[in-house]
Amino acid sequence: MTKLMLSNSNGDEVDQADLYYCTDDCTDHILTEILIRLPLKPVLRCKCVSKRWFHLISDPCFRTSYVSHRRRRRSCCRRLIGFFKTPTNVSTYVCKFLPTITSSINDNKIEEEEESSQQVILEEGEDIISSLETSQGILKSFGYFMCHSNGLFLCSNINNMYYIYNPISKEYYQLPHPPKKQVNSTWKRPILGLVVAADYDQVCSGQLQFRYKVVRAEASRSNMDTRDLIEIETFFSDTGKWTESKVAVNVATYNHFSYNQLYARVIRGAIHWMSCLSIFVYDPNSIGEKHIEKIDPPPGSNSRPSIIGESSDGLLQLVALDKTHNFINVWVYQDSVNEESHQWSLRRKMLQVSPRPPSIGRNSFIPAVSLVALHPDNSEAVFINLNVAASMKLLETREEEEDLKQLKSTDMKAIFDLLALTNTQKQEVEKYRRALLVWIADFESQMNRSELKMES
Amino acid sequence: MSSTKIFLKSSDDKTFEIDETAARASETLKNIIDGGCLDGVIPLPNVSSNILPKVIEYCKKHGGDNGSSKKIANGGVDKDKEILPDYDEEEDKREKVRVDELKKWEEEYMDFDQQVLYDLMLAANYLHIKGLLDLTVEKAASMIRGRTPDQIRENFNINSDFTPEEEEEMILIEDEWDDEWAFD
């Protein structure tokens, strides 16, 4: 190496051409361009390289460039897809962000995951983690992650080929072509769901015989005559075949169903498709005539961002921030007094203590906190993402009012304490054995973001 | 105007020829051309004759088809376009071949030593060739990724100008930095 590459800006070896214009600006600009492409941790580590690097990285201008570059790249977003348990160790949870089709459909290339941009943590979880790391590559060849159930993934590519993938055993199965292989271009992308019957005994005994159903629903936008039917194709792993059926719906449901982005979650064996406005429930296992039930979000709640799951007593549970963004409300969907219909009832209200108020960004309203997921084993606990430090925390909800008060006090800090996986904090992690912390330097759900924009 | 030739003069007074369409891959050259100050030869006092042919090679490949190179560079997605575009299997295949071919070309093109990389970055920056800058900068970033500050210094021939005490301090406060970086 003859020349000092990226050397000190007042370095002695100056390119002859630099007479023409300012080297400092130029190389600083280039160095910035290089560094903004690195994940956060390495960038911060780079401060140690030299004084020049230190000053450059410490400069607020650099920070601005870095953040805006991340934002742009984040257009290929990652979404929390769930928690996985190993058959042998039920206390291991892994949550993972994977590229999803939502935003990457137009993108030929899924960005390589960066080492420190996401971390999956839990004791004894190493094997799962590495298995998921490598599965990323496999998933890419399958197309896009669509949804998951009981640890299986449903993936699909642009040609409407479907794959069931087990990220733990790394086995996959290619589904036969669905009957409506040729998607009419006026049709919306099919809405998908996967329901896997859990049979952990079998899993533990090494026979990975998952039984599952894949549901593919389509609502035609163009055909005005059939605005009360949703066509459903279901794949049964038992028979290895697709069957077709139609479900009658009302026009409002139909419109919602066909115009909104839906995300599938399986709760009590039924697929819950969630849009920014409603939840649609479809149970492929129900006997008799199937139907799609539309559930509107609880009244007066800030419908987004919210998360759904199963409550400890087996009810549909919805956790949402209220309009002020100061409280987290936990709702359950249960029989009303006259038992004729279901309705939402507020189970508890938690004060959400955030280190700082929501900020109004240039383009959107950014809440100080966003909800991520319910704890898979404890529906009283919810993972939240404090946008302030780009990290995710576990917030244990308390039933008693007294506890709520406690949460307001400084004890709150203990809960919010960063359980980062640094060596010094290992004990802390041990203390919160069941807590999973995900270090997500560049996570901020694009999904929540765009929907918030819609609201405002 | 398809085959108008432009002449570029390197810092060491060598002249190179390039098609106007290719030259337009560079914002700087494009402005000069559009500005009408085209006086036979464009002098490029910042680019040596070692690097200029390399730059021209890139421009030739990318001149005129800003579309596809842009697509890759941005990795971007238009959020409003959530609906699948009309799907054409053949078109998709052709696109894939095109992208693969471009990737292969880029791989071969980028096979050079660090010195060239440095000069090429400077040239791309000066000539405002975004695609080339992205490409070179990305390569440089990959040389930093996963390295310790010591390795970075060695790799890029940088002398640490911190005193040992300062350095110790840097390591100690490293963890605290994270908190400064709220993503608001």
CSV table of C-alpha atoms in Angstrom, one decimal, chain A:
chain,number,residue,atom,x,y,z
A,1,MET,CA,0.0,0.0,0.0
A,2,THR,CA,1.7,3.1,-1.1
A,3,LYS,CA,-0.9,5.7,-0.1
A,4,LEU,CA,-2.6,6.3,3.1
A,5,MET,CA,-6.1,5.2,2.5
A,6,LEU,CA,-8.7,7.2,4.4
A,7,SER,CA,-5.8,8.6,6.3
A,8,ASN,CA,-5.9,11.6,8.6
A,9,SER,CA,-7.4,14.5,6.8
A,10,ASN,CA,-4.3,16.4,7.4
A,11,GLY,CA,-2.2,13.4,6.3
A,12,ASP,CA,1.0,14.1,4.6
A,13,GLU,CA,0.3,12.2,1.4
A,14,VAL,CA,-2.0,14.3,-0.6
A,15,ASP,CA,-3.1,13.2,-4.0
A,16,GLN,CA,-1.8,15.5,-6.6
A,17,ALA,CA,-5.2,16.0,-8.0
A,18,ASP,CA,-6.4,17.3,-4.6
A,19,LEU,CA,-5.0,20.7,-5.5
A,20,TYR,CA,-8.2,21.2,-7.4
A,21,TYR,CA,-10.7,20.8,-4.7
A,22,CYS,CA,-10.9,20.2,-1.0
A,23,THR,CA,-9.7,16.8,0.0
A,24,ASP,CA,-11.0,17.0,3.5
A,25,ASP,CA,-14.6,17.5,2.4
A,26,CYS,CA,-14.3,14.9,-0.2
A,27,THR,CA,-12.8,12.1,1.8
A,28,ASP,CA,-15.0,12.9,4.8
A,29,HIS,CA,-17.9,12.6,2.5
A,30,ILE,CA,-16.7,9.3,1.2
A,31,LEU,CA,-15.8,8.1,4.7
A,32,THR,CA,-19.3,9.0,5.8
A,33,GLU,CA,-20.7,7.1,2.8
A,34,ILE,CA,-18.8,4.1,3.9
A,35,LEU,CA,-19.6,4.2,7.6
A,36,ILE,CA,-23.4,4.8,7.2
A,37,ARG,CA,-23.5,1.4,5.5
A,38,LEU,CA,-22.3,-0.4,8.7
A,39,PRO,CA,-24.5,-1.6,11.5
A,40,LEU,CA,-24.7,0.6,14.5
A,41,LYS,CA,-22.3,-1.2,16.8
A,42,PRO,CA,-19.4,-1.4,14.4
A,43,VAL,CA,-19.9,2.2,13.6
A,44,LEU,CA,-19.6,3.2,17.2
A,45,ARG,CA,-16.6,0.9,17.6
A,46,CYS,CA,-15.0,2.8,14.7
A,47,LYS,CA,-14.8,5.9,16.8
A,48,CYS,CA,-11.7,4.3,18.3
A,49,VAL,CA,-9.9,4.2,15.0
A,50,SER,CA,-8.6,7.7,15.0
A,51,LYS,CA,-9.4,11.2,16.1
A,52,ARG,CA,-10.6,12.0,12.7
A,53,TRP,CA,-13.0,9.1,12.7
A,54,PHE,CA,-14.1,9.9,16.2
A,55,HIS,CA,-15.0,13.5,15.3
A,56,LEU,CA,-16.7,12.4,12.1
A,57,ILE,CA,-18.9,9.9,13.8
A,58,SER,CA,-19.6,12.1,16.8
A,59,ASP,CA,-20.7,14.9,14.4
A,60,PRO,CA,-24.5,15.4,14.5
A,61,CYS,CA,-24.4,15.6,10.7
A,62,PHE,CA,-23.1,12.1,10.5
A,63,ARG,CA,-25.9,10.9,12.8
A,64,THR,CA,-28.5,12.5,10.6
A,65,SER,CA,-27.0,10.9,7.5
A,66,TYR,CA,-26.8,7.6,9.2
A,67,VAL,CA,-30.3,7.6,10.4
A,68,SER,CA,-31.7,8.7,7.1
A,69,HIS,CA,-29.7,6.1,5.3
A,70,ARG,CA,-31.0,3.4,7.6
A,71,ARG,CA,-34.5,4.6,7.0
A,72,ARG,CA,-34.2,4.3,3.3
A,73,ARG,CA,-32.8,0.8,3.5
A,74,ARG,CA,-35.4,-0.2,5.9
A,75,SER,CA,-37.9,-0.1,3.1
A,76,CYS,CA,-37.1,-3.8,3.1
A,77,CYS,CA,-38.5,-4.2,6.5
A,78,ARG,CA,-38.4,-6.9,9.0
A,79,ARG,CA,-41.2,-8.0,11.1
A,80,LEU,CA,-41.4,-9.9,14.3
A,81,ILE,CA,-42.7,-13.2,13.2
A,82,GLY,CA,-43.0,-15.1,16.4
A,83,PHE,CA,-41.6,-17.2,19.1
A,84,PHE,CA,-40.3,-20.6,18.7
A,85,LYS,CA,-39.9,-23.4,21.2
A,86,THR,CA,-37.6,-26.2,20.8
A,87,PRO,CA,-39.2,-29.5,21.6
A,88,THR,CA,-36.5,-30.3,24.1
A,89,ASN,CA,-36.4,-27.0,25.9
A,90,VAL,CA,-39.7,-25.3,26.2
A,91,SER,CA,-38.2,-22.3,27.9
A,92,THR,CA,-36.4,-21.2,24.8
A,93,TYR,CA,-38.0,-18.5,22.8
A,94,VAL,CA,-36.6,-17.0,19.8
A,95,CYS,CA,-38.1,-14.1,18.1
A,96,LYS,CA,-36.9,-13.1,14.8
A,97,PHE,CA,-37.2,-10.5,12.2
A,98,LEU,CA,-37.3,-11.7,8.7
A,99,PRO,CA,-37.9,-9.9,5.4
A,100,THR,CA,-41.5,-10.1,4.5
A,101,ILE,CA,-43.4,-9.7,1.4
A,102,THR,CA,-45.2,-6.6,2.5
A,103,SER,CA,-42.5,-4.3,1.4
A,104,SER,CA,-40.1,-6.3,-0.5
A,105,ILE,CA,-42.4,-7.5,-3.3
A,106,ASN,CA,-41.0,-5.1,-5.8
A,107,ASP,CA,-37.5,-5.8,-4.7
A,108,ASN,CA,-35.4,-8.5,-6.4
A,109,LYS,CA,-32.9,-8.6,-3.7
A,110,ILE,CA,-33.4,-9.0,0.0
A,111,GLU,CA,-30.8,-7.2,1.9
A,112,GLU,CA,-28.3,-9.3,3.7
A,113,GLU,CA,-29.0,-9.3,7.4
A,114,GLU,CA,-26.4,-7.5,9.3
A,115,GLU,CA,-24.7,-9.1,12.2
A,116,SER,CA,-25.7,-6.8,14.9
A,117,SER,CA,-28.9,-5.4,13.5
A,118,GLN,CA,-30.9,-8.0,15.3
A,119,GLN,CA,-30.0,-10.4,18.0
A,120,VAL,CA,-31.9,-13.3,19.3
A,121,ILE,CA,-31.2,-14.1,22.8
A,122,LEU,CA,-32.0,-16.7,25.4
A,123,GLU,CA,-30.1,-19.2,27.4
A,124,GLU,CA,-29.6,-22.5,25.7
A,125,GLY,CA,-31.0,-21.1,22.5
A,126,GLU,CA,-27.8,-21.2,20.5
A,127,ASP,CA,-28.7,-24.1,18.3
A,128,ILE,CA,-32.0,-22.6,17.3
A,129,ILE,CA,-30.4,-19.3,16.7
A,130,SER,CA,-27.8,-20.6,14.3
A,131,SER,CA,-30.5,-22.7,12.7
A,132,LEU,CA,-32.5,-19.6,12.0
A,133,GLU,CA,-29.5,-17.7,10.8
A,134,THR,CA,-28.9,-20.3,8.1
A,135,SER,CA,-32.5,-20.6,7.4
A,136,GLN,CA,-32.5,-17.1,6.2
A,137,GLY,CA,-30.7,-18.2,3.1
A,138,ILE,CA,-33.0,-21.0,2.5
A,139,LEU,CA,-36.0,-18.7,3.0
A,140,LYS,CA,-34.6,-16.5,0.3
A,141,SER,CA,-34.7,-19.2,-2.2
A,142,PHE,CA,-38.3,-19.9,-1.3
A,143,GLY,CA,-39.4,-16.4,-1.9
A,144,TYR,CA,-40.9,-14.6,1.0
A,145,PHE,CA,-42.0,-15.4,4.5
A,146,MET,CA,-45.8,-15.1,4.6
A,147,CYS,CA,-46.9,-16.4,8.0
A,148,HIS,CA,-46.2,-18.9,10.6
A,149,SER,CA,-47.9,-21.2,13.0
A,150,ASN,CA,-46.5,-23.5,15.7
A,151,GLY,CA,-43.0,-22.9,14.5
A,152,LEU,CA,-43.6,-23.7,10.8
A,153,PHE,CA,-43.3,-21.1,8.2
A,154,LEU,CA,-45.4,-20.6,5.1
A,155,CYS,CA,-43.3,-19.1,2.3
A,156,SER,CA,-44.3,-18.1,-1.1
A,157,ASN,CA,-42.7,-16.6,-4.2
A,158,ILE,CA,-44.0,-14.4,-6.9
A,159,ASN,CA,-45.1,-17.4,-8.9
A,160,ASN,CA,-47.5,-18.4,-6.2
A,161,MET,CA,-45.5,-21.5,-5.3
A,162,TYR,CA,-45.9,-22.4,-1.7
A,163,TYR,CA,-43.4,-23.9,0.7
A,164,ILE,CA,-43.8,-25.1,4.2
A,165,TYR,CA,-40.6,-24.8,6.1
A,166,ASN,CA,-39.5,-26.0,9.4
A,167,PRO,CA,-36.7,-23.7,10.6
A,168,ILE,CA,-35.6,-26.0,13.3
A,169,SER,CA,-35.3,-29.3,11.4
A,170,LYS,CA,-34.7,-27.3,8.2
A,171,GLU,CA,-37.1,-29.6,6.4
A,172,TYR,CA,-39.3,-28.2,3.7
A,173,TYR,CA,-42.2,-29.3,1.6
A,174,GLN,CA,-43.3,-27.8,-1.6
A,175,LEU,CA,-47.0,-27.6,-1.9
A,176,PRO,CA,-48.6,-28.6,-5.2
A,177,HIS,CA,-50.0,-25.8,-7.3
A,178,PRO,CA,-53.2,-24.4,-6.0
A,179,PRO,CA,-56.1,-24.7,-8.4
A,180,LYS,CA,-56.1,-21.1,-9.2
A,181,LYS,CA,-52.5,-21.0,-10.2
A,182,GLN,CA,-52.9,-18.4,-12.8
A,183,VAL,CA,-53.6,-15.4,-10.8
A,184,ASN,CA,-55.8,-13.0,-12.6
A,185,SER,CA,-53.9,-9.8,-12.6
A,186,THR,CA,-56.9,-7.9,-11.4
A,187,TRP,CA,-57.0,-10.1,-8.4
A,188,LYS,CA,-55.3,-9.0,-5.3
A,189,ARG,CA,-52.5,-11.0,-4.0
A,190,PRO,CA,-54.0,-14.0,-2.2
A,191,ILE,CA,-54.5,-13.7,1.5
A,192,LEU,CA,-52.8,-16.6,3.2
A,193,GLY,CA,-53.0,-18.4,6.5
A,194,LEU,CA,-51.4,-21.4,7.9
A,195,VAL,CA,-52.7,-23.5,10.8
A,196,VAL,CA,-50.5,-26.2,12.3
A,197,ALA,CA,-51.9,-28.7,14.7
A,198,ALA,CA,-49.5,-28.9,17.5
A,199,ASP,CA,-48.5,-32.3,18.5
A,200,TYR,CA,-45.4,-32.0,20.5
A,201,ASP,CA,-45.3,-35.6,21.6
A,202,GLN,CA,-44.7,-36.5,18.0
A,203,VAL,CA,-42.2,-33.8,17.6
A,204,CYS,CA,-40.2,-34.9,20.6
A,205,SER,CA,-40.2,-38.5,19.5
A,206,GLY,CA,-38.4,-37.3,16.4
A,207,GLN,CA,-41.3,-37.8,14.0
A,208,LEU,CA,-41.8,-34.4,12.6
A,209,GLN,CA,-45.2,-35.1,11.5
A,210,PHE,CA,-46.9,-31.8,11.5
A,211,ARG,CA,-50.5,-31.7,10.4
A,212,TYR,CA,-51.4,-28.4,8.8
A,213,LYS,CA,-53.8,-26.6,6.6
A,214,VAL,CA,-52.9,-23.8,4.3
A,215,VAL,CA,-55.6,-21.3,3.5
A,216,ARG,CA,-55.6,-19.1,0.5
A,217,ALA,CA,-58.3,-16.6,0.2
A,218,GLU,CA,-59.0,-14.3,-2.6
A,219,ALA,CA,-61.5,-11.5,-3.1
A,220,SER,CA,-61.8,-10.4,-6.7
A,221,ARG,CA,-61.8,-6.6,-7.0
A,222,SER,CA,-63.1,-6.5,-10.5
A,223,ASN,CA,-66.1,-8.8,-10.5
A,224,MET,CA,-69.0,-6.7,-9.2
A,225,ASP,CA,-71.4,-9.6,-9.2
A,226,THR,CA,-69.6,-11.6,-6.6
A,227,ARG,CA,-69.1,-9.0,-3.9
A,228,ASP,CA,-70.5,-11.2,-1.3
A,229,LEU,CA,-68.3,-14.2,-1.8
A,230,ILE,CA,-64.7,-14.9,-0.8
A,231,GLU,CA,-63.1,-17.8,-2.6
A,232,ILE,CA,-61.1,-20.0,-0.3
A,233,GLU,CA,-58.7,-22.7,-1.3
A,234,THR,CA,-57.5,-25.0,1.5
A,235,PHE,CA,-54.6,-27.3,1.4
A,236,PHE,CA,-54.7,-30.3,3.7
A,237,SER,CA,-51.4,-32.0,4.6
A,238,ASP,CA,-53.4,-35.2,5.4
A,239,THR,CA,-54.6,-35.6,1.8
A,240,GLY,CA,-51.9,-33.5,0.1
A,241,LYS,CA,-54.6,-31.8,-1.9
A,242,TRP,CA,-56.2,-28.4,-2.3
A,243,THR,CA,-60.0,-28.0,-2.0
A,244,GLU,CA,-62.0,-25.0,-3.1
A,245,SER,CA,-64.8,-23.4,-1.3
A,246,LYS,CA,-66.7,-20.1,-1.1
A,247,VAL,CA,-67.6,-18.2,2.0
A,248,ALA,CA,-70.5,-15.8,1.9
A,249,VAL,CA,-69.8,-12.4,3.5
A,250,ASN,CA,-71.4,-9.0,3.6
A,251,VAL,CA,-70.2,-6.3,1.4
A,252,ALA,CA,-68.5,-4.4,4.2
A,253,THR,CA,-66.4,-7.4,5.1
A,254,TYR,CA,-65.7,-8.1,1.5
A,255,ASN,CA,-64.4,-4.6,0.9
A,256,HIS,CA,-62.2,-4.6,3.9
A,257,PHE,CA,-61.0,-8.0,3.0
A,258,SER,CA,-60.0,-7.1,-0.5
A,259,TYR,CA,-58.5,-3.6,0.1
A,260,ASN,CA,-56.5,-4.0,3.2
A,261,GLN,CA,-53.1,-5.5,4.0
A,262,LEU,CA,-53.8,-8.5,6.3
A,263,TYR,CA,-51.4,-10.2,8.6
A,264,ALA,CA,-52.2,-13.7,9.7
A,265,ARG,CA,-52.0,-14.9,13.3
A,266,VAL,CA,-53.3,-18.2,14.6
A,267,ILE,CA,-55.2,-18.1,17.8
A,268,ARG,CA,-56.9,-21.1,19.2
A,269,GLY,CA,-56.6,-22.9,15.9
A,270,ALA,CA,-58.4,-20.2,13.9
A,271,ILE,CA,-56.7,-17.8,11.5
A,272,HIS,CA,-57.0,-14.2,12.6
A,273,TRP,CA,-56.2,-11.8,9.8
A,274,MET,CA,-55.6,-8.4,11.0
A,275,SER,CA,-55.8,-5.2,9.1
A,276,CYS,CA,-55.3,-1.7,10.4
A,277,LEU,CA,-59.1,-1.6,10.9
A,278,SER,CA,-60.4,-5.0,11.7
A,279,ILE,CA,-59.8,-8.6,12.6
A,280,PHE,CA,-61.2,-11.3,10.4
A,281,VAL,CA,-61.5,-14.7,11.9
A,282,TYR,CA,-61.6,-17.8,9.9
A,283,ASP,CA,-61.5,-21.3,11.3
A,284,PRO,CA,-60.6,-24.0,8.8
A,285,ASN,CA,-61.3,-26.6,11.4
A,286,SER,CA,-64.8,-25.6,12.2
A,287,ILE,CA,-67.4,-28.1,11.3
A,288,GLY,CA,-70.3,-27.3,9.0
A,289,GLU,CA,-70.6,-24.1,7.0
A,290,LYS,CA,-67.5,-22.0,7.3
A,291,HIS,CA,-67.7,-18.3,7.8
A,292,ILE,CA,-65.5,-15.3,8.2
A,293,GLU,CA,-66.2,-13.2,11.2
A,294,LYS,CA,-65.3,-9.6,11.2
A,295,ILE,CA,-64.4,-8.1,14.6
A,296,ASP,CA,-64.0,-4.4,14.9
A,297,PRO,CA,-61.4,-3.1,17.3
A,298,PRO,CA,-62.5,-2.0,20.8
A,299,PRO,CA,-64.2,1.4,20.9
A,300,GLY,CA,-62.1,4.3,21.8
A,301,SER,CA,-58.9,2.5,21.5
A,302,ASN,CA,-56.2,3.6,19.3
A,303,SER,CA,-56.6,0.7,16.9
A,304,ARG,CA,-53.1,0.8,15.8
A,305,PRO,CA,-50.6,-0.3,16.6
A,306,SER,CA,-52.1,-3.2,18.4
A,307,ILE,CA,-51.3,-6.8,18.9
A,308,ILE,CA,-53.5,-9.8,19.4
A,309,GLY,CA,-53.1,-13.1,21.1
A,310,GLU,CA,-54.7,-15.5,23.5
A,311,SER,CA,-55.5,-14.5,27.0
A,312,SER,CA,-54.7,-16.7,30.0
A,313,ASP,CA,-58.3,-17.9,30.0
A,314,GLY,CA,-58.4,-18.7,26.4
A,315,LEU,CA,-60.0,-15.6,25.0
A,316,LEU,CA,-59.0,-13.4,22.1
A,317,GLN,CA,-56.9,-10.7,23.7
A,318,LEU,CA,-56.0,-7.4,22.1
A,319,VAL,CA,-53.4,-5.0,23.5
A,320,ALA,CA,-53.4,-1.5,22.3
A,321,LEU,CA,-52.2,1.9,23.1
A,322,ASP,CA,-54.9,4.4,23.9
A,323,LYS,CA,-55.2,7.6,21.9
A,324,THR,CA,-53.0,9.5,24.3
A,325,HIS,CA,-50.2,6.9,24.0
A,326,ASN,CA,-49.9,7.0,27.7
A,327,PHE,CA,-51.7,3.8,28.5
A,328,ILE,CA,-51.6,0.3,27.3
A,329,ASN,CA,-55.0,-1.3,27.3
A,330,VAL,CA,-55.6,-5.0,27.5
A,331,TRP,CA,-58.9,-6.0,26.0
A,332,VAL,CA,-60.5,-9.4,25.8
A,333,TYR,CA,-63.3,-10.5,23.5
A,334,GLN,CA,-65.9,-12.3,25.4
A,335,ASP,CA,-69.6,-12.9,25.8
A,336,SER,CA,-71.7,-9.9,26.6
A,337,VAL,CA,-74.1,-10.0,29.4
A,338,ASN,CA,-77.0,-11.2,27.4
A,339,GLU,CA,-74.7,-13.9,25.8
A,340,GLU,CA,-76.1,-13.2,22.4
A,341,SER,CA,-72.9,-11.7,21.0
A,342,HIS,CA,-69.3,-11.1,21.9
A,343,GLN,CA,-67.9,-7.8,22.8
A,344,TRP,CA,-64.7,-6.2,23.9
A,345,SER,CA,-64.2,-5.7,27.6
A,346,LEU,CA,-61.3,-3.8,29.1
A,347,ARG,CA,-59.4,-6.1,31.3
A,348,ARG,CA,-56.8,-3.8,32.5
A,349,LYS,CA,-55.1,-0.6,31.9
A,350,MET,CA,-51.4,-0.1,32.3
A,351,LEU,CA,-49.6,3.1,32.6
A,352,GLN,CA,-46.9,3.1,30.1
A,353,VAL,CA,-44.0,4.9,31.5
A,354,SER,CA,-41.9,6.1,28.7
A,355,PRO,CA,-38.7,8.0,29.2
A,356,ARG,CA,-39.8,10.6,26.8
A,357,PRO,CA,-42.9,11.8,24.9
A,358,PRO,CA,-43.7,10.8,21.4
A,359,SER,CA,-41.9,12.8,18.8
A,360,ILE,CA,-43.4,14.4,15.7
A,361,GLY,CA,-41.0,13.5,12.9
A,362,ARG,CA,-40.9,15.2,9.6
A,363,ASN,CA,-43.1,12.7,7.9
A,364,SER,CA,-44.9,10.9,10.6
A,365,PHE,CA,-45.8,10.7,14.2
A,366,ILE,CA,-43.5,8.4,16.0
A,367,PRO,CA,-44.8,7.1,19.2
A,368,ALA,CA,-42.4,6.7,22.1
A,369,VAL,CA,-43.4,3.1,22.4
A,370,SER,CA,-44.7,0.5,20.1
A,371,LEU,CA,-46.2,-2.8,21.0
A,372,VAL,CA,-44.4,-5.9,19.6
A,373,ALA,CA,-45.9,-9.1,20.9
A,374,LEU,CA,-47.4,-10.9,23.7
A,375,HIS,CA,-45.2,-13.2,25.7
A,376,PRO,CA,-45.9,-16.6,24.2
A,377,ASP,CA,-46.3,-18.2,27.6
A,378,ASN,CA,-47.6,-15.4,29.7
A,379,SER,CA,-50.3,-13.3,28.2
A,380,GLU,CA,-49.9,-10.9,31.1
A,381,ALA,CA,-46.6,-9.8,29.7
A,382,VAL,CA,-46.1,-7.8,26.5
A,383,PHE,CA,-43.0,-7.0,24.6
A,384,ILE,CA,-42.7,-3.4,23.8
A,385,ASN,CA,-40.3,-1.5,21.7
A,386,LEU,CA,-39.1,1.7,23.2
A,387,ASN,CA,-38.2,3.7,20.2
A,388,VAL,CA,-35.9,5.8,22.4
A,389,ALA,CA,-33.1,3.5,22.6
A,390,ALA,CA,-34.0,1.3,19.7
A,391,SER,CA,-34.4,-1.6,21.9
A,392,MET,CA,-37.1,-3.9,23.0
A,393,LYS,CA,-38.2,-4.6,26.5
A,394,LEU,CA,-40.5,-6.9,28.3
A,395,LEU,CA,-43.2,-5.2,30.2
A,396,GLU,CA,-44.8,-7.4,32.8
A,397,THR,CA,-48.3,-6.3,33.3
A,398,ARG,CA,-49.8,-6.5,36.8
A,399,GLU,CA,-53.3,-7.3,37.6
A,400,GLU,CA,-53.6,-5.4,40.8
A,401,GLU,CA,-54.1,-1.7,40.9
A,402,GLU,CA,-51.5,-1.5,43.6
A,403,ASP,CA,-49.0,-2.9,41.3
A,404,LEU,CA,-49.9,-0.4,38.7
A,405,LYS,CA,-49.0,2.3,41.1
A,406,GLN,CA,-45.7,0.6,41.8
A,407,LEU,CA,-45.0,0.6,38.1
A,408,LYS,CA,-45.3,4.4,38.2
A,409,SER,CA,-42.6,4.6,40.7
A,410,THR,CA,-38.9,4.2,40.2
A,411,ASP,CA,-39.4,0.4,40.3
A,412,MET,CA,-40.4,0.9,36.7
A,413,LYS,CA,-36.8,1.4,35.9
A,414,ALA,CA,-36.0,-2.1,36.9
A,415,ILE,CA,-38.4,-3.4,34.4
A,416,PHE,CA,-37.2,-1.1,31.7
A,417,ASP,CA,-33.6,-1.7,32.5
A,418,LEU,CA,-31.8,-2.6,29.5
A,419,LEU,CA,-31.1,-6.3,29.5
A,420,ALA,CA,-28.5,-6.1,26.8
A,421,LEU,CA,-26.4,-9.1,26.3
A,422,THR,CA,-23.2,-7.6,27.4
A,423,ASN,CA,-21.1,-9.6,29.7
A,424,THR,CA,-21.6,-7.3,32.6
A,425,GLN,CA,-25.3,-7.8,32.5
A,426,LYS,CA,-25.5,-11.5,32.3
A,427,GLN,CA,-26.7,-11.7,35.8
A,428,GLU,CA,-29.4,-9.4,35.0
A,429,VAL,CA,-30.5,-11.7,32.2
A,430,GLU,CA,-30.4,-14.6,34.6
A,431,LYS,CA,-32.7,-12.6,36.9
A,432,TYR,CA,-35.2,-12.2,34.1
A,433,ARG,CA,-34.9,-15.8,33.0
A,434,ARG,CA,-38.1,-15.7,31.1
A,435,ALA,CA,-37.5,-12.3,29.6
A,436,LEU,CA,-36.4,-12.1,26.1
A,437,LEU,CA,-34.7,-9.1,24.9
A,438,VAL,CA,-34.1,-8.4,21.4
A,439,TRP,CA,-31.5,-5.9,20.4
A,440,ILE,CA,-32.8,-4.3,17.4
A,441,ALA,CA,-30.7,-1.4,16.4
A,442,ASP,CA,-32.6,-0.6,13.2
A,443,PHE,CA,-36.0,-1.9,14.0
A,444,GLU,CA,-38.9,0.2,13.8
A,445,SER,CA,-41.8,-1.4,12.2
A,446,GLN,CA,-42.5,0.0,8.8
A,447,MET,CA,-45.9,-1.4,9.2
A,448,ASN,CA,-46.8,0.6,12.3
A,449,ARG,CA,-45.2,3.6,10.8
A,450,SER,CA,-47.2,3.7,7.6
A,451,GLU,CA,-50.4,3.0,9.4
A,452,LEU,CA,-49.8,5.7,11.8
A,453,LYS,CA,-49.3,8.0,8.9
A,454,MET,CA,-52.7,6.9,7.5
A,455,GLU,CA,-54.3,7.8,10.7
A,456,SER,CA,-53.0,11.3,11.1
